[in-house]
CSV table of C-alpha atoms in Angstrom, one decimal:
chain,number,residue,atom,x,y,z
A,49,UNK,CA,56.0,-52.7,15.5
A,50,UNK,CA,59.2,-51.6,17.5
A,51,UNK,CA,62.0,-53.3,15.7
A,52,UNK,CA,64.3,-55.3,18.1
A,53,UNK,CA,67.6,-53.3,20.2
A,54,UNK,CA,69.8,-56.3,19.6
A,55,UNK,CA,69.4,-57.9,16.0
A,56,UNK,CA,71.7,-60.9,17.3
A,57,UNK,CA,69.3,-61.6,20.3
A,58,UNK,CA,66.7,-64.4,19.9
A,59,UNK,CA,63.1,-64.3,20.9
A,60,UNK,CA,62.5,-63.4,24.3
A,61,UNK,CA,60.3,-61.8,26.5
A,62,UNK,CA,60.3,-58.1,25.8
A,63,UNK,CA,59.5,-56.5,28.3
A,64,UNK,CA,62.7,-57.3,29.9
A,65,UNK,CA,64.4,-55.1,27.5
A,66,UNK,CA,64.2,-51.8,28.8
A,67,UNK,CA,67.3,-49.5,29.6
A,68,UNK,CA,69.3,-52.5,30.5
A,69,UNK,CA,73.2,-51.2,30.7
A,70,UNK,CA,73.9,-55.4,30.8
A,71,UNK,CA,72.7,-55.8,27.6
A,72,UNK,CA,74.2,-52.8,26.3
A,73,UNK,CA,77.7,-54.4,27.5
A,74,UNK,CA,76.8,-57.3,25.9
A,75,UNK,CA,76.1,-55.6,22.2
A,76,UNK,CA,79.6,-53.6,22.4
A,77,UNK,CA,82.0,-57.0,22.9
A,78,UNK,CA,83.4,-58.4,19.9
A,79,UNK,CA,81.7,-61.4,20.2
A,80,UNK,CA,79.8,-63.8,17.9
A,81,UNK,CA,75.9,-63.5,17.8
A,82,UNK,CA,75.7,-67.0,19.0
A,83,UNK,CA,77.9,-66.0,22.2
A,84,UNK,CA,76.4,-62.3,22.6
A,85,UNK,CA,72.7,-64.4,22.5
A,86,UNK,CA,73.7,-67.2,25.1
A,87,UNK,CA,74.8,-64.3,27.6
A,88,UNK,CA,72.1,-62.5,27.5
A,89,UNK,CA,69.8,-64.9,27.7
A,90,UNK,CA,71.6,-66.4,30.8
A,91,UNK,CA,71.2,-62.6,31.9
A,92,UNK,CA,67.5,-62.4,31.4
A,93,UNK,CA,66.4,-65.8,32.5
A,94,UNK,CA,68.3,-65.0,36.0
A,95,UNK,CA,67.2,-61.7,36.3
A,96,UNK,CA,63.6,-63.1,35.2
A,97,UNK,CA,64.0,-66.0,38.2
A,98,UNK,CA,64.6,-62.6,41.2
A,99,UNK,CA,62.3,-60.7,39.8
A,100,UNK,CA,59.4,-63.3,40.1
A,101,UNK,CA,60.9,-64.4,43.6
A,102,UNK,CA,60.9,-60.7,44.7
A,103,UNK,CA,64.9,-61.1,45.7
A,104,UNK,CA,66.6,-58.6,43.3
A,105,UNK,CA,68.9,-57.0,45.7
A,106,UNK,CA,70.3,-61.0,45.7
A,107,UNK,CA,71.1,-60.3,42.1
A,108,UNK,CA,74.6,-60.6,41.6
A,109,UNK,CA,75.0,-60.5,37.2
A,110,UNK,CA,76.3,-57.3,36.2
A,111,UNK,CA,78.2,-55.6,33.2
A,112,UNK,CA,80.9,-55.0,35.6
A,113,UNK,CA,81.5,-59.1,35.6
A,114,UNK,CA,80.7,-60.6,32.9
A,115,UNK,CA,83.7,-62.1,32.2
A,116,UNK,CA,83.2,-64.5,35.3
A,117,UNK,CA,80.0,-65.8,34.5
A,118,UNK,CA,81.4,-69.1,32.4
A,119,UNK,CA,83.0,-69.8,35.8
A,120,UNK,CA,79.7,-70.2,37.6
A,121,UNK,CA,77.8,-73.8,37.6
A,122,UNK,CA,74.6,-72.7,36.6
A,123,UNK,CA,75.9,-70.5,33.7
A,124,UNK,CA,77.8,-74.2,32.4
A,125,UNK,CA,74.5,-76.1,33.0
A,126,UNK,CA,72.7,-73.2,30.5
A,127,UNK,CA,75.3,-73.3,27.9
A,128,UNK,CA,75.1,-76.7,26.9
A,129,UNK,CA,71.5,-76.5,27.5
A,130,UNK,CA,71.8,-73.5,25.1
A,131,UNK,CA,73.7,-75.3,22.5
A,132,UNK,CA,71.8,-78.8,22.4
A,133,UNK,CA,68.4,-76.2,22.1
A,134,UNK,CA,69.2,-74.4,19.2
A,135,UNK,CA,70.6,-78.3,17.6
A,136,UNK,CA,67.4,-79.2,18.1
A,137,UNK,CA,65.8,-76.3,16.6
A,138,UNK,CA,68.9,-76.3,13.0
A,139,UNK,CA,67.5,-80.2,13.0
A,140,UNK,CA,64.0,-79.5,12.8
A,141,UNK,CA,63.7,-77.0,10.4
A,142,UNK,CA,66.4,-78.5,8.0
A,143,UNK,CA,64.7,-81.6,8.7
A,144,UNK,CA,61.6,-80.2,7.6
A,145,UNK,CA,62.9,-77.5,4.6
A,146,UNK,CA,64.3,-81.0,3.1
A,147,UNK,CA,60.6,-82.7,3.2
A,148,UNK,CA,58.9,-79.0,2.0
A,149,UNK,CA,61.6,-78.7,-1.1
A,150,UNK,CA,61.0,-82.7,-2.1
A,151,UNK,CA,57.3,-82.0,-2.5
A,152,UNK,CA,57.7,-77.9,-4.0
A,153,UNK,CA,60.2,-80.1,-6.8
A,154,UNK,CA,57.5,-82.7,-6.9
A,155,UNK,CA,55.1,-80.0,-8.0
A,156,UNK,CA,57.7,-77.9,-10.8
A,157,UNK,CA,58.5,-81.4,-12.3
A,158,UNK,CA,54.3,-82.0,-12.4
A,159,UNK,CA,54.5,-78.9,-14.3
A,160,UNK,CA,57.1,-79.6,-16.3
A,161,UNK,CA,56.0,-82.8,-17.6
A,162,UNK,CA,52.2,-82.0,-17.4
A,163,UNK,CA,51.3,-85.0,-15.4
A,164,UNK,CA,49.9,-84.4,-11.9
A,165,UNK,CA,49.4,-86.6,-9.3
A,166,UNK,CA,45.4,-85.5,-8.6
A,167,UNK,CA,44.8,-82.5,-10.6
A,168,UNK,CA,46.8,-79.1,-11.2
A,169,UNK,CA,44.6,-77.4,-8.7
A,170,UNK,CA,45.4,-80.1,-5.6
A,171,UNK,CA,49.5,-80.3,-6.3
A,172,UNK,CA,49.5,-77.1,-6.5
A,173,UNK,CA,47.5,-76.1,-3.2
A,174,UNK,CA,50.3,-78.6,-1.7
A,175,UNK,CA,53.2,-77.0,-3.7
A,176,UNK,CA,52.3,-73.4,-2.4
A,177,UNK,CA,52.0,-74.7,1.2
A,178,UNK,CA,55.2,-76.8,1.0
A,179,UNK,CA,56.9,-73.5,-0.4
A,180,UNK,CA,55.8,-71.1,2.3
A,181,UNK,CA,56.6,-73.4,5.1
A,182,UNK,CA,60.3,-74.3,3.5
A,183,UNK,CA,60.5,-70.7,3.6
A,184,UNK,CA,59.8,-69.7,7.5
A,185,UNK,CA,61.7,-73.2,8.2
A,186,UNK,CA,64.7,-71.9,6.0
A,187,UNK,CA,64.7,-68.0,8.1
A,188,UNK,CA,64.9,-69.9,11.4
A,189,UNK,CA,67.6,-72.3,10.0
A,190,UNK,CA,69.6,-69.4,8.6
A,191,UNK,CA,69.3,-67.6,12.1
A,192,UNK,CA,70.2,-70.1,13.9
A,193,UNK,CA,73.3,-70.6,11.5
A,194,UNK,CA,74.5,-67.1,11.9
A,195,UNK,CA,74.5,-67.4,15.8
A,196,UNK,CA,77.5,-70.0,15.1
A,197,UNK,CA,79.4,-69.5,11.7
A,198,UNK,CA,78.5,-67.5,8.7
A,199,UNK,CA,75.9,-68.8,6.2
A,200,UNK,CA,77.2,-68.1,2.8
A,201,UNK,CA,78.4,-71.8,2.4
A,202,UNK,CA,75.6,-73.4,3.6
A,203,UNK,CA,73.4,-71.0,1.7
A,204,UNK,CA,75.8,-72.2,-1.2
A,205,UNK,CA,74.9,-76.1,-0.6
A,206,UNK,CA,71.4,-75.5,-0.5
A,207,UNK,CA,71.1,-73.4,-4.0
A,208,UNK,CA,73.4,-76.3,-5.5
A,209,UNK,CA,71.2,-78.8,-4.2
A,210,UNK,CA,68.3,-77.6,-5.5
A,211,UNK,CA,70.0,-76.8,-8.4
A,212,UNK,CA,70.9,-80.5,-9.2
A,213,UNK,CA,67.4,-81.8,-8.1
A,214,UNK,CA,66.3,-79.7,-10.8
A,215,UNK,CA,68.7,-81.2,-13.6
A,216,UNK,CA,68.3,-84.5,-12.8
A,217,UNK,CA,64.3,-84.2,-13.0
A,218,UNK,CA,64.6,-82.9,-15.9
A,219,UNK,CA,67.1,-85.4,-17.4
A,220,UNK,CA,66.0,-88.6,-15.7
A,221,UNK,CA,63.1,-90.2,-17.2
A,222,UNK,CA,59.8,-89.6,-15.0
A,223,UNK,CA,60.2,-93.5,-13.4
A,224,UNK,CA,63.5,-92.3,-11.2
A,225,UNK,CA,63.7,-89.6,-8.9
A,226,UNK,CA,66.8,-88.7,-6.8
A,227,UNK,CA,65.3,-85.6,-5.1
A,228,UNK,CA,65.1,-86.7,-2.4
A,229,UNK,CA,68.6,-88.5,-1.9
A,230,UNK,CA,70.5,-85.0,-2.8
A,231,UNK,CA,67.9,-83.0,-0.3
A,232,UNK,CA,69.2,-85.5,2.6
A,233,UNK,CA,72.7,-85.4,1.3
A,234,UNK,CA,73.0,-82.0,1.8
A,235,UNK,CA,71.3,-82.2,5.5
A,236,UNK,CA,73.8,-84.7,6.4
A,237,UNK,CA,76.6,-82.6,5.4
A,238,UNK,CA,75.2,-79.3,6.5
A,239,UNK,CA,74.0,-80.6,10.4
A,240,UNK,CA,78.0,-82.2,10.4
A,241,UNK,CA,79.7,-79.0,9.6
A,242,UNK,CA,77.0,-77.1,12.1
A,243,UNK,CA,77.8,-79.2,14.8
A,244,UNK,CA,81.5,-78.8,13.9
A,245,UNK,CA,80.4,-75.0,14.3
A,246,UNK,CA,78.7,-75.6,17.8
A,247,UNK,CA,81.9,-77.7,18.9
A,248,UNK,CA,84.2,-74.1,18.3
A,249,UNK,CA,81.4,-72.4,20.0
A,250,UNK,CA,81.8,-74.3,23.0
A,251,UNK,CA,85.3,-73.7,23.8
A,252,UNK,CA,85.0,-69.5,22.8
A,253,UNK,CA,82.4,-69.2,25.6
């Protein structure tokens, strides 16, 4: 499989990719991923709109103007529609990494302690499953991250985290289990200081 021209583009329809000189503008600014992705996609989505309405000689986005676009309505309506998207998207998977790590430490603290809650064989069909999805959920989080700030400290706050959900289980007696209150700690924090990160965001673009 052809790997992707732009690394800092998100999914989109591929076949709009080819020899595009506006996309190649677009990779050679100094800008963020998050601001190189959100004009490109403006870019593709328009130029997606003429081409199905057979009026591309109306097509007005070029490399030659890019500049302008944030002055146009309709690139101010897809910003913020941009920015409350991939919101959505940090929630959910951190949303759902924090309930896919709470049962994966479940499951090591079953093993630890020898005590399961059916048998080895069900916890740990559940542990693997909850591991591989907290995995995919955690690439899509950490993507979404890098479109706005750089991950090392939220990458940092999730290893601690776990990292102290895995003391305490093994300190606490079996009867009280904080897991779950550190997991949603850290998402509080970490969806604060991202929307800190989407509020910066906002005013480069």
């Amino acid at each position: 499989m052809a790997a992707m021209p732009y690394p800092w583009l998100s999914a989109t329809d591929k076949s709009l990719l080819d020899c595009d000189d506006v996309l190649e503008a677009i990779d050679r600014k100094e800008w963020s991923k998050g601001k190189k992705d959100l004009y490109a996609q403006y870019y593709l989505e328009q130029r997606a709109k003429y081409t199905e309405e057979e009026r591309m000689k109306e097509f007005r986005l070029d490399q030659g103007n890019l500049k302008s676009w944030r002055r146009q309505s309709a690139f101010k309506r897809f910003a913020t529609e941009y920015e409350h998207r991939e919101l959505d998207k940090y929630r959910i998977s951190s949303m759902i990494t924090t309930i896919c790590m709470t049962l994966v430490l479940f499951f090591a603290k079953a093993v630890w302690e020898g005590e399961y809650f059916i048998n080895f064989s069900v916890d740990a069909i559940v542990g693997v499953v909850a591991l591989v999805v907290a995995v995919s959920q955690y690439r899509i989080k950490y993507s979404v991250i890098s479109r706005f700030a750089g991950i090392r400290d939220y990458l940092l706050m999730d290893v601690l985290s776990i990292a102290v959900c895995l003391l305490l289980k093994t300190w606490l007696p079996a009867n009280l289990d904080f897991s779950l209150f550190v997991l949603l700690l850290n998402y509080f924090l970490q969806k604060k200081r991202f929307e800190e990160a989407e509020k910066r965001f906002s005013t480069e673009v």
